[in-house]
Amino acid sequence: MADRNAVSLSPLTRLDLALALAVACASLALYVRTLAPGLLYGDSGEFQTLVYSLGMTHPTGYPVYVLLGRLFTLLLSGDPAWRVNLFSAVLGAWTVACLYLIVRLLAAWRLAAVTASLTLAIIPLFWYFSDIAELYVPACAFLGSVVLCLLRWRQSGKWPWLAASALLGGLGLGVHSSVALAAPGVLVYLALTTRARRDWLAAFGGALLGVLLALAAFFVLDAHNPDAGYYHATVEPSLSVWNMTTADFDSPFERLRFLYAARQFRYAMFPDPARTMPEIFGAYVDALKAGLAPGSLAWIGLGLVALAVRRWREGLLLFLGWGMQLFFITNYAISDVVVFFVPTFVFLAVWLGSGLGMLLDILAGGLKRLRWQRWTIPTAALLGAVVLGLTVRAMGGMMARAWAARAPVFMYGSEFAEYPYPLADADAVRTRAQAIVDAVEENAIVFLDWDLLFPCYYVAWQEGRPGIDFHETYPQEGVTQLADSTIAYIEANVASRPVYFLTRPQGSSMLRFDIRPVRRGGVSLYQVVGGQP
């Protein structure tokens, strides 16, 4: 018997599951073909290293991502760094499959669902982040799963779907903050669609369980705490830069507060909305124009109208989810803010599919009034061929070049061409990290920039040299002098351990030390050989 809270959404059949699998496999083939083959710079190198060693990452810690990544890498053999890259590719393909099913539920037309899902798959930023170890595509996978489960609950009225959606949303706190930003839209959607106590208990219980599991993941990684973790590599030597002492960072709850309050990045949050909002929104529009086929923005706009008219509750759910993300993004004045655009593409792709679905409905209705129903399918197929043809015409060259080069070469000329994935030389990161590790003693302390911090840990651990400590020199944006706690750390160790900097340290506080340039194996270092009396 149908549940009284169920509504009429398009039914999903075995054919739909087969088509979802097909678009996922096609996307995965594309991503695997162009997958980054190994170790990467910066955040990607951090995730590769800490999934491998089960350590805490930079704020907000992302413990669920780390543990899921670790479980995934255990299923395969080969270089761990490559396996973490592959984790992104698999989650990218999963997102594409979810997108197909979401559009199929909302817009009915399979053609619209296939077009929307494949459009998402080849948006350059989405494709690129499906090729490397990063958080933005995993966030898309969780967002897509949350929305899909929510719509399946709305279709069937069965509370386990709602509980699953809430559980994934709670877990998403340990994947990326963009998942949590969907919560206001989900709450409004629930308030508009159900008053059943059972449903609210399912939603609350699922969300609570998800949050508790995310916290449990945090405490597991916090307890494990390898030397390669963010705590040891970045925070502990530089505590004074955040006006903290060791006593302020010696319990799991204090570390949890530090990570989830994002003290390291607070300077960039809501610094000047009147300036940042139009500036970043303009960059967002430019990214869409560059990454979508001609006419796509029109389809997206039509999709907004279609859902507002036909399924306004679902339309509001998606609009609030997208709007909350965009509000945060446009008030986050960080240098690489463009990466935060990626999760919003899930919502845009749903609107694109809904817009195409509305046009197909109008076309089918017109043919029916003319009593030309038998031409509905051929005409729809022709329209679909035109839309796909325009997409292929716009994006086909990019796809062909990337396929031939086995790399996302469409990113040449962008800020990502060399960082974190050096397209010109895929071995450059490992080569540089290897040279640094080989240049220092077994018990050395090395200060260096973020881009090579975790790749050096990765190489050292793979070579069985865990006694080397690597630390980020200047972890706080805008601070270019060593923290007082860093100076104290050097003073406590310089007599018993070799201490090096990859670049000459700045600031008068270093005048108390004798800094000597050394060169070993092609690597230039600056050694701290002692303090002045």
Coordinates of C-alpha atoms in Angstrom, one line a residue, residues 41-530:
Y41 CA 52.0 18.6 -4.3
G42 CA 50.2 20.4 -1.5
D43 CA 46.8 19.3 -0.2
S44 CA 46.7 16.4 -2.6
G45 CA 50.1 15.1 -1.3
E46 CA 48.8 15.6 2.2
F47 CA 45.7 13.4 1.5
Q48 CA 47.8 10.8 -0.2
T49 CA 50.2 10.7 2.8
L50 CA 47.6 10.7 5.5
V51 CA 45.2 8.2 4.0
Y52 CA 48.3 6.0 3.8
S53 CA 49.4 6.7 7.4
L54 CA 46.0 7.4 8.9
G55 CA 46.7 10.9 10.2
M56 CA 44.7 14.0 10.8
T57 CA 44.6 16.5 7.9
H58 CA 44.4 20.3 7.9
P59 CA 41.1 22.0 9.1
T60 CA 38.5 20.7 9.3
G61 CA 40.3 17.3 9.6
Y62 CA 38.2 15.3 7.1
P63 CA 38.4 12.1 9.2
V64 CA 35.6 10.2 7.3
Y65 CA 37.3 10.9 4.0
V66 CA 40.6 9.6 5.4
L67 CA 39.1 6.4 6.8
L68 CA 37.0 5.7 3.6
G69 CA 40.1 6.4 1.5
R70 CA 42.1 4.0 3.6
L71 CA 39.5 1.2 3.2
F72 CA 39.4 1.8 -0.5
T73 CA 43.1 1.6 -0.9
L74 CA 43.2 -1.8 0.9
L75 CA 41.1 -3.2 -2.0
L76 CA 43.9 -2.6 -4.5
S77 CA 47.6 -3.0 -5.0
G78 CA 50.1 -0.6 -6.4
D79 CA 51.4 2.8 -5.3
P80 CA 49.3 4.1 -2.4
A81 CA 49.4 7.6 -3.8
W82 CA 47.9 6.4 -7.1
R83 CA 45.2 4.5 -5.2
V84 CA 44.1 7.6 -3.4
N85 CA 43.9 9.4 -6.8
L86 CA 41.7 6.5 -8.0
F87 CA 39.4 6.9 -5.0
S88 CA 38.5 10.4 -6.4
A89 CA 37.9 8.9 -9.8
V90 CA 35.5 6.3 -8.4
L91 CA 33.6 8.8 -6.4
G92 CA 33.4 11.1 -9.5
A93 CA 31.8 8.2 -11.4
W94 CA 29.4 7.6 -8.5
T95 CA 28.4 11.2 -8.5
V96 CA 27.6 11.0 -12.2
A97 CA 25.4 7.9 -11.6
C98 CA 23.6 9.7 -8.8
L99 CA 23.0 12.7 -11.0
Y100 CA 21.4 10.5 -13.7
L101 CA 19.0 9.0 -11.2
I102 CA 18.1 12.4 -9.6
V103 CA 17.3 14.0 -13.0
R104 CA 15.4 10.9 -14.0
L105 CA 13.2 11.2 -10.8
L106 CA 12.6 14.9 -11.4
A107 CA 12.4 15.3 -15.1
A108 CA 11.3 11.8 -16.3
W109 CA 13.1 11.9 -19.6
R110 CA 16.1 9.5 -19.7
L111 CA 17.6 11.5 -22.5
A112 CA 17.7 14.6 -20.2
A113 CA 19.2 12.5 -17.4
V114 CA 21.9 11.1 -19.6
T115 CA 22.8 14.5 -21.1
A116 CA 22.9 16.2 -17.6
S117 CA 25.0 13.4 -16.1
L118 CA 27.6 13.3 -18.9
T119 CA 27.7 17.1 -18.9
L120 CA 28.7 17.1 -15.2
A121 CA 31.3 14.4 -16.0
I122 CA 33.2 16.6 -18.4
I123 CA 33.0 20.0 -16.7
P124 CA 36.8 20.7 -16.6
L125 CA 37.0 21.4 -12.9
F126 CA 34.9 18.4 -12.0
W127 CA 37.0 16.1 -14.3
Y128 CA 40.3 17.5 -13.0
F129 CA 39.4 16.9 -9.4
S130 CA 38.3 13.4 -10.2
D131 CA 41.9 12.8 -11.3
I132 CA 43.6 13.8 -8.1
A133 CA 43.5 13.2 -4.4
E134 CA 41.2 16.0 -3.2
L135 CA 38.0 16.5 -1.2
Y136 CA 35.7 18.3 -3.7
V137 CA 34.6 15.3 -5.7
P138 CA 34.0 13.2 -2.6
A139 CA 31.9 16.1 -1.3
C140 CA 29.9 15.9 -4.6
A141 CA 29.4 12.2 -4.1
F142 CA 28.0 12.7 -0.6
L143 CA 25.8 15.6 -1.8
G144 CA 24.4 13.6 -4.7
S145 CA 23.7 10.6 -2.4
V146 CA 22.0 12.8 0.1
V147 CA 19.7 14.3 -2.5
L148 CA 19.0 11.0 -4.2
C149 CA 18.0 9.2 -1.0
L150 CA 15.9 12.2 0.0
L151 CA 14.0 12.0 -3.3
R152 CA 13.6 8.3 -3.0
W153 CA 12.0 8.8 0.4
R154 CA 9.7 11.5 -1.1
Q155 CA 8.7 9.1 -3.9
S156 CA 8.1 6.0 -1.7
G157 CA 7.3 7.5 1.7
K158 CA 9.6 4.8 3.2
W159 CA 11.5 6.2 6.2
P160 CA 14.7 4.2 5.7
W161 CA 15.5 6.3 2.7
L162 CA 15.2 9.5 4.8
A163 CA 17.3 7.9 7.5
A164 CA 20.0 7.0 5.0
S165 CA 19.9 10.6 3.6
A166 CA 20.3 12.1 7.1
L167 CA 23.1 9.5 7.9
L168 CA 25.1 10.5 4.9
G169 CA 24.6 14.2 5.7
G170 CA 25.9 13.7 9.2
L171 CA 28.9 11.6 7.9
G172 CA 29.5 14.4 5.4
L173 CA 30.8 16.6 8.3
G174 CA 33.9 14.4 8.2
V175 CA 34.2 14.7 4.4
H176 CA 33.8 18.4 3.6
S177 CA 32.0 21.4 4.9
S178 CA 30.0 21.8 1.6
V179 CA 28.0 18.8 2.6
A180 CA 26.9 20.4 5.8
L181 CA 25.8 23.5 3.9
A182 CA 23.0 21.5 2.4
A183 CA 21.4 21.0 5.8
P184 CA 19.2 24.2 5.9
G185 CA 17.7 23.3 2.6
V186 CA 17.0 19.7 3.7
L187 CA 15.3 21.0 6.9
V188 CA 13.1 23.4 5.0
Y189 CA 12.2 20.6 2.6
L190 CA 11.2 18.3 5.5
A191 CA 9.1 21.1 7.1
L192 CA 7.3 21.5 3.8
T193 CA 6.7 17.8 3.0
T194 CA 6.0 15.9 6.2
R195 CA 4.7 16.3 9.7
A196 CA 4.9 12.6 10.5
R197 CA 6.7 11.9 13.8
R198 CA 8.2 8.8 12.3
D199 CA 9.8 10.8 9.5
W200 CA 11.3 13.4 11.8
L201 CA 12.6 10.7 14.1
A202 CA 14.2 9.0 11.1
A203 CA 15.8 12.2 10.0
F204 CA 17.0 13.2 13.5
G205 CA 18.2 9.7 14.3
G206 CA 20.1 9.3 11.0
A207 CA 21.7 12.7 11.2
L208 CA 22.7 12.1 14.9
L209 CA 24.2 8.7 14.0
G210 CA 26.1 10.2 11.1
V211 CA 27.5 13.0 13.3
L212 CA 28.5 10.5 16.0
L213 CA 30.3 8.3 13.4
A214 CA 32.1 11.4 12.1
L215 CA 33.2 12.3 15.6
A216 CA 34.3 8.7 16.2
A217 CA 36.4 8.9 13.0
F218 CA 38.0 12.0 14.4
F219 CA 38.9 10.4 17.7
V220 CA 40.3 7.3 16.0
L221 CA 42.6 9.5 13.9
D222 CA 43.4 11.8 16.8
A223 CA 44.5 8.8 18.9
H224 CA 46.6 7.3 16.1
N225 CA 48.4 10.6 15.4
P226 CA 51.4 9.6 13.3
D227 CA 54.4 12.1 13.0
A228 CA 53.3 12.8 9.5
G229 CA 50.0 14.1 10.7
Y230 CA 48.9 17.8 10.5
Y231 CA 49.3 18.2 14.3
H232 CA 53.0 17.4 14.3
A233 CA 53.9 18.6 10.9
T234 CA 52.3 22.0 11.0
V235 CA 50.6 23.0 14.3
E236 CA 52.7 22.0 17.3
P237 CA 56.0 23.8 16.3
S238 CA 54.1 27.0 15.5
L239 CA 51.4 27.1 18.3
S240 CA 52.4 30.6 19.4
V241 CA 51.4 32.0 16.0
W242 CA 47.8 31.4 17.1
N243 CA 48.5 32.6 20.7
M244 CA 48.4 29.0 21.9
T245 CA 50.7 26.9 24.2
T246 CA 51.1 23.2 24.4
A247 CA 48.6 23.2 27.2
D248 CA 46.0 24.6 24.8
F249 CA 46.5 21.7 22.4
D250 CA 47.0 18.7 24.6
S251 CA 43.5 17.1 24.6
P252 CA 41.4 15.7 21.8
F253 CA 38.6 18.2 22.5
E254 CA 40.9 21.1 22.2
R255 CA 42.3 19.8 19.0
L256 CA 38.7 19.2 17.7
R257 CA 37.8 22.8 18.5
F258 CA 41.0 24.0 16.7
L259 CA 40.2 22.1 13.6
Y260 CA 36.5 22.7 13.3
A261 CA 36.8 26.4 14.2
A262 CA 39.4 26.5 11.3
R263 CA 41.6 29.1 13.2
Q264 CA 44.2 28.8 10.5
F265 CA 41.8 30.1 7.8
R266 CA 39.6 32.4 9.9
Y267 CA 41.2 35.4 8.4
A268 CA 39.6 34.7 5.0
M269 CA 36.1 34.2 6.2
F270 CA 33.7 37.1 5.7
P271 CA 36.5 39.7 5.5
D272 CA 34.6 42.3 3.4
P273 CA 31.3 41.0 1.9
A274 CA 30.7 44.2 -0.2
R275 CA 33.9 43.5 -2.0
T276 CA 34.3 39.7 -2.1
M277 CA 30.7 38.7 -3.0
P278 CA 30.5 40.4 -6.4
E279 CA 34.2 39.7 -7.1
I280 CA 34.0 35.9 -6.4
F281 CA 30.5 35.6 -8.0
G282 CA 32.0 37.1 -11.2
A283 CA 34.8 34.5 -11.1
Y284 CA 32.1 31.8 -10.6
V285 CA 30.2 33.0 -13.7
D286 CA 33.4 33.1 -15.7
A287 CA 34.2 29.5 -14.6
L288 CA 30.8 28.4 -15.8
K289 CA 31.1 30.1 -19.1
A290 CA 34.5 28.5 -19.6
G291 CA 33.5 25.0 -18.4
L292 CA 30.1 24.5 -20.0
A293 CA 29.0 24.0 -23.6
P294 CA 27.2 27.0 -25.3
G295 CA 23.6 27.2 -24.3
S296 CA 24.1 25.3 -21.0
L297 CA 23.4 28.4 -18.9
A298 CA 20.1 28.7 -20.7
W299 CA 19.2 25.1 -20.0
I300 CA 20.1 25.7 -16.3
G301 CA 17.9 28.8 -16.2
L302 CA 15.0 26.8 -17.8
G303 CA 15.5 24.1 -15.2
L304 CA 15.2 26.5 -12.4
V305 CA 11.9 27.7 -13.9
A306 CA 10.7 24.1 -14.5
L307 CA 11.2 23.0 -10.9
A308 CA 9.8 26.2 -9.5
V309 CA 6.6 25.6 -11.6
R310 CA 6.3 21.8 -11.4
R311 CA 8.0 20.6 -8.3
W312 CA 8.5 23.7 -6.2
R313 CA 9.5 21.9 -3.0
E314 CA 12.3 20.0 -4.7
G315 CA 13.2 23.2 -6.6
L316 CA 13.5 25.0 -3.3
L317 CA 15.6 22.2 -1.8
L318 CA 18.1 22.5 -4.6
F319 CA 18.1 26.3 -4.7
L320 CA 18.8 26.5 -1.0
G321 CA 21.5 23.9 -1.2
W322 CA 23.2 25.8 -4.0
G323 CA 22.5 29.2 -2.5
M324 CA 24.1 28.3 0.9
Q325 CA 27.2 27.1 -0.9
L326 CA 27.5 30.2 -3.0
F327 CA 26.9 32.5 0.0
F328 CA 29.8 30.8 1.8
I329 CA 32.0 30.7 -1.2
T330 CA 31.6 34.4 -2.1
N331 CA 32.5 35.3 1.5
Y332 CA 35.6 33.1 1.6
A333 CA 38.5 35.3 0.3
I334 CA 41.1 32.6 -0.1
S335 CA 43.5 32.4 -3.0
D336 CA 42.2 29.1 -4.4
V337 CA 38.5 29.8 -3.9
V338 CA 37.7 28.4 -7.4
V339 CA 38.1 24.8 -6.0
F340 CA 35.0 25.4 -3.8
F341 CA 32.9 25.9 -7.0
V342 CA 33.0 22.1 -7.7
P343 CA 30.3 20.9 -5.3
T344 CA 27.9 23.5 -6.7
F345 CA 28.1 21.8 -10.1
V346 CA 25.8 19.0 -8.8
F347 CA 22.9 21.4 -8.4
L348 CA 23.6 23.1 -11.8
A349 CA 23.6 19.7 -13.6
V350 CA 20.3 18.8 -12.0
W351 CA 18.8 22.1 -13.3
L352 CA 20.3 21.6 -16.7
G353 CA 18.6 18.2 -17.0
S354 CA 15.4 19.6 -15.7
G355 CA 15.5 22.3 -18.3
L356 CA 16.0 19.9 -21.1
G357 CA 13.2 17.7 -19.6
M358 CA 10.8 20.6 -19.7
L359 CA 11.6 21.4 -23.3
L360 CA 11.0 17.7 -24.2
D361 CA 7.7 17.8 -22.4
I362 CA 6.7 20.9 -24.3
L363 CA 7.7 19.3 -27.5
A364 CA 5.8 16.1 -26.7
G365 CA 2.7 18.1 -25.8
G366 CA 2.8 20.0 -29.0
L367 CA 3.1 16.8 -31.1
K368 CA 0.3 15.3 -29.2
R369 CA -2.0 18.2 -29.9
L370 CA -1.1 17.9 -33.6
R371 CA -1.8 14.2 -33.3
W372 CA 1.7 13.4 -34.3
Q373 CA 2.4 11.3 -31.2
R374 CA 4.3 8.7 -33.2
W375 CA 7.0 11.4 -33.9
T376 CA 7.6 12.1 -30.2
I377 CA 10.4 9.7 -29.7
P378 CA 12.2 10.4 -33.0
T379 CA 11.9 14.1 -32.5
A380 CA 13.1 13.9 -28.9
A381 CA 16.0 11.8 -30.1
L382 CA 16.8 14.4 -32.7
L383 CA 16.7 17.2 -30.1
G384 CA 18.9 15.1 -27.8
A385 CA 21.4 14.5 -30.7
V386 CA 21.5 18.3 -31.3
V387 CA 22.2 19.0 -27.6
L388 CA 24.8 16.3 -27.4
G389 CA 26.3 17.5 -30.7
L390 CA 26.7 21.0 -29.4
T391 CA 28.4 19.6 -26.3
V392 CA 30.7 17.4 -28.3
R393 CA 31.5 20.2 -30.7
A394 CA 32.4 22.5 -27.7
M395 CA 34.1 19.9 -25.6
G396 CA 35.1 17.1 -28.0
G397 CA 38.5 18.6 -28.8
M398 CA 39.3 19.0 -25.1
M399 CA 38.3 15.4 -24.5
A400 CA 40.3 14.0 -27.4
R401 CA 43.5 15.9 -26.4
A402 CA 43.2 14.7 -22.8
W403 CA 42.6 11.1 -23.9
A404 CA 45.6 11.1 -26.2
A405 CA 47.8 12.7 -23.6
R406 CA 46.5 10.5 -20.7
A407 CA 46.3 13.7 -18.6
P408 CA 43.9 16.6 -18.1
V409 CA 45.9 18.8 -20.4
F410 CA 42.9 21.2 -20.8
M411 CA 44.1 22.6 -17.5
Y412 CA 47.3 24.0 -19.2
G413 CA 47.2 27.8 -18.7
S414 CA 45.3 27.5 -15.5
E415 CA 46.5 27.9 -11.9
F416 CA 46.4 24.1 -11.6
A417 CA 48.8 23.3 -14.5
E418 CA 51.7 22.7 -12.1
Y419 CA 50.1 22.6 -8.7
P420 CA 49.1 20.2 -7.3
Y421 CA 49.4 18.1 -10.4
P422 CA 52.5 19.0 -12.5
L423 CA 51.2 18.1 -15.9
A424 CA 54.5 18.7 -17.7
D425 CA 56.3 16.1 -15.5
A426 CA 54.2 13.7 -13.5
D427 CA 57.3 12.5 -11.6
A428 CA 58.5 15.9 -10.5
V429 CA 57.0 15.8 -7.0
R430 CA 58.5 12.4 -6.1
T431 CA 61.8 13.4 -7.6
R432 CA 62.0 16.6 -5.6
A433 CA 60.9 15.0 -2.4
Q434 CA 63.3 12.1 -2.9
A435 CA 66.2 14.5 -3.3
I436 CA 65.4 16.3 -0.1
V437 CA 65.0 13.0 1.9
D438 CA 68.3 11.7 0.5
A439 CA 70.1 14.9 1.4
V440 CA 69.5 14.8 5.2
E441 CA 70.4 12.6 8.1
E442 CA 68.2 9.9 9.6
N443 CA 67.2 12.1 12.6
A444 CA 67.1 15.5 10.8
I445 CA 64.5 18.2 11.3
V446 CA 63.6 20.0 8.0
F447 CA 61.5 23.1 7.7
L448 CA 59.9 23.6 4.2
D449 CA 56.8 25.0 2.4
W450 CA 53.4 23.3 2.3
D451 CA 53.8 22.1 -1.2
L452 CA 56.5 19.6 -0.4
L453 CA 55.8 18.9 3.3
F454 CA 53.8 15.8 3.0
P455 CA 55.4 14.4 -0.2
C456 CA 58.7 14.3 1.8
Y457 CA 56.9 12.4 4.6
Y458 CA 55.5 10.0 2.1
V459 CA 58.9 9.2 0.5
A460 CA 60.6 9.0 3.9
W461 CA 58.0 6.6 5.2
Q462 CA 58.1 4.4 2.1
E463 CA 61.9 4.2 2.5
G464 CA 61.7 3.2 6.2
R465 CA 63.2 6.5 7.5
P466 CA 60.5 7.6 10.0
G467 CA 63.1 9.5 12.2
I468 CA 63.1 12.5 9.9
D469 CA 60.7 15.3 11.0
F470 CA 59.4 17.7 8.4
H471 CA 57.6 20.9 9.4
E472 CA 55.8 23.7 7.6
T473 CA 57.9 26.9 8.0
Y474 CA 55.2 29.5 8.0
P475 CA 51.7 27.9 8.5
Q476 CA 49.7 31.0 8.9
E477 CA 48.9 33.1 5.8
G478 CA 50.5 36.5 6.0
V479 CA 53.0 35.6 8.7
T480 CA 56.5 35.4 7.2
Q481 CA 58.5 35.2 10.4
L482 CA 59.1 32.2 12.5
A483 CA 56.8 31.7 15.5
D484 CA 58.3 32.1 18.9
S485 CA 57.4 28.5 19.6
T486 CA 59.3 27.4 16.5
I487 CA 62.4 29.2 17.7
A488 CA 62.0 27.4 21.1
Y489 CA 61.6 24.1 19.3
I490 CA 64.8 24.7 17.3
E491 CA 66.7 25.7 20.4
A492 CA 65.6 22.5 22.2
N493 CA 66.8 20.3 19.4
V494 CA 69.7 21.9 17.6
A495 CA 72.4 20.5 19.8
S496 CA 71.3 16.9 19.3
R497 CA 69.7 16.8 15.8
P498 CA 70.6 18.4 12.4
V499 CA 68.1 21.2 11.7
Y500 CA 67.6 22.5 8.1
F501 CA 65.5 25.0 6.2
L502 CA 64.7 24.6 2.5
T503 CA 64.7 28.4 2.1
R504 CA 66.6 30.9 4.3
P505 CA 64.5 31.7 7.4
Q506 CA 63.3 35.3 7.8
G507 CA 63.2 37.5 10.9
S508 CA 65.5 39.0 13.5
S509 CA 64.8 36.1 15.8
M510 CA 67.0 33.9 13.7
L511 CA 70.0 36.2 14.3
R512 CA 70.8 34.1 17.5
F513 CA 71.6 31.1 15.2
D514 CA 74.5 30.4 12.9
I515 CA 72.8 29.7 9.5
R516 CA 75.1 27.9 6.9
P517 CA 74.2 27.2 3.3
V518 CA 74.9 23.6 2.3
R519 CA 74.3 21.7 -0.9
R520 CA 73.9 18.0 -1.1
G521 CA 72.8 15.9 -4.1
G522 CA 71.6 19.0 -6.0
V523 CA 69.5 20.2 -3.1
S524 CA 70.3 23.6 -1.5
L525 CA 69.6 23.7 2.3
Y526 CA 70.3 26.1 5.1
Q527 CA 71.5 24.4 8.2
V528 CA 71.1 25.7 11.8
V529 CA 74.4 24.8 13.4
G530 CA 74.0 26.4 16.8

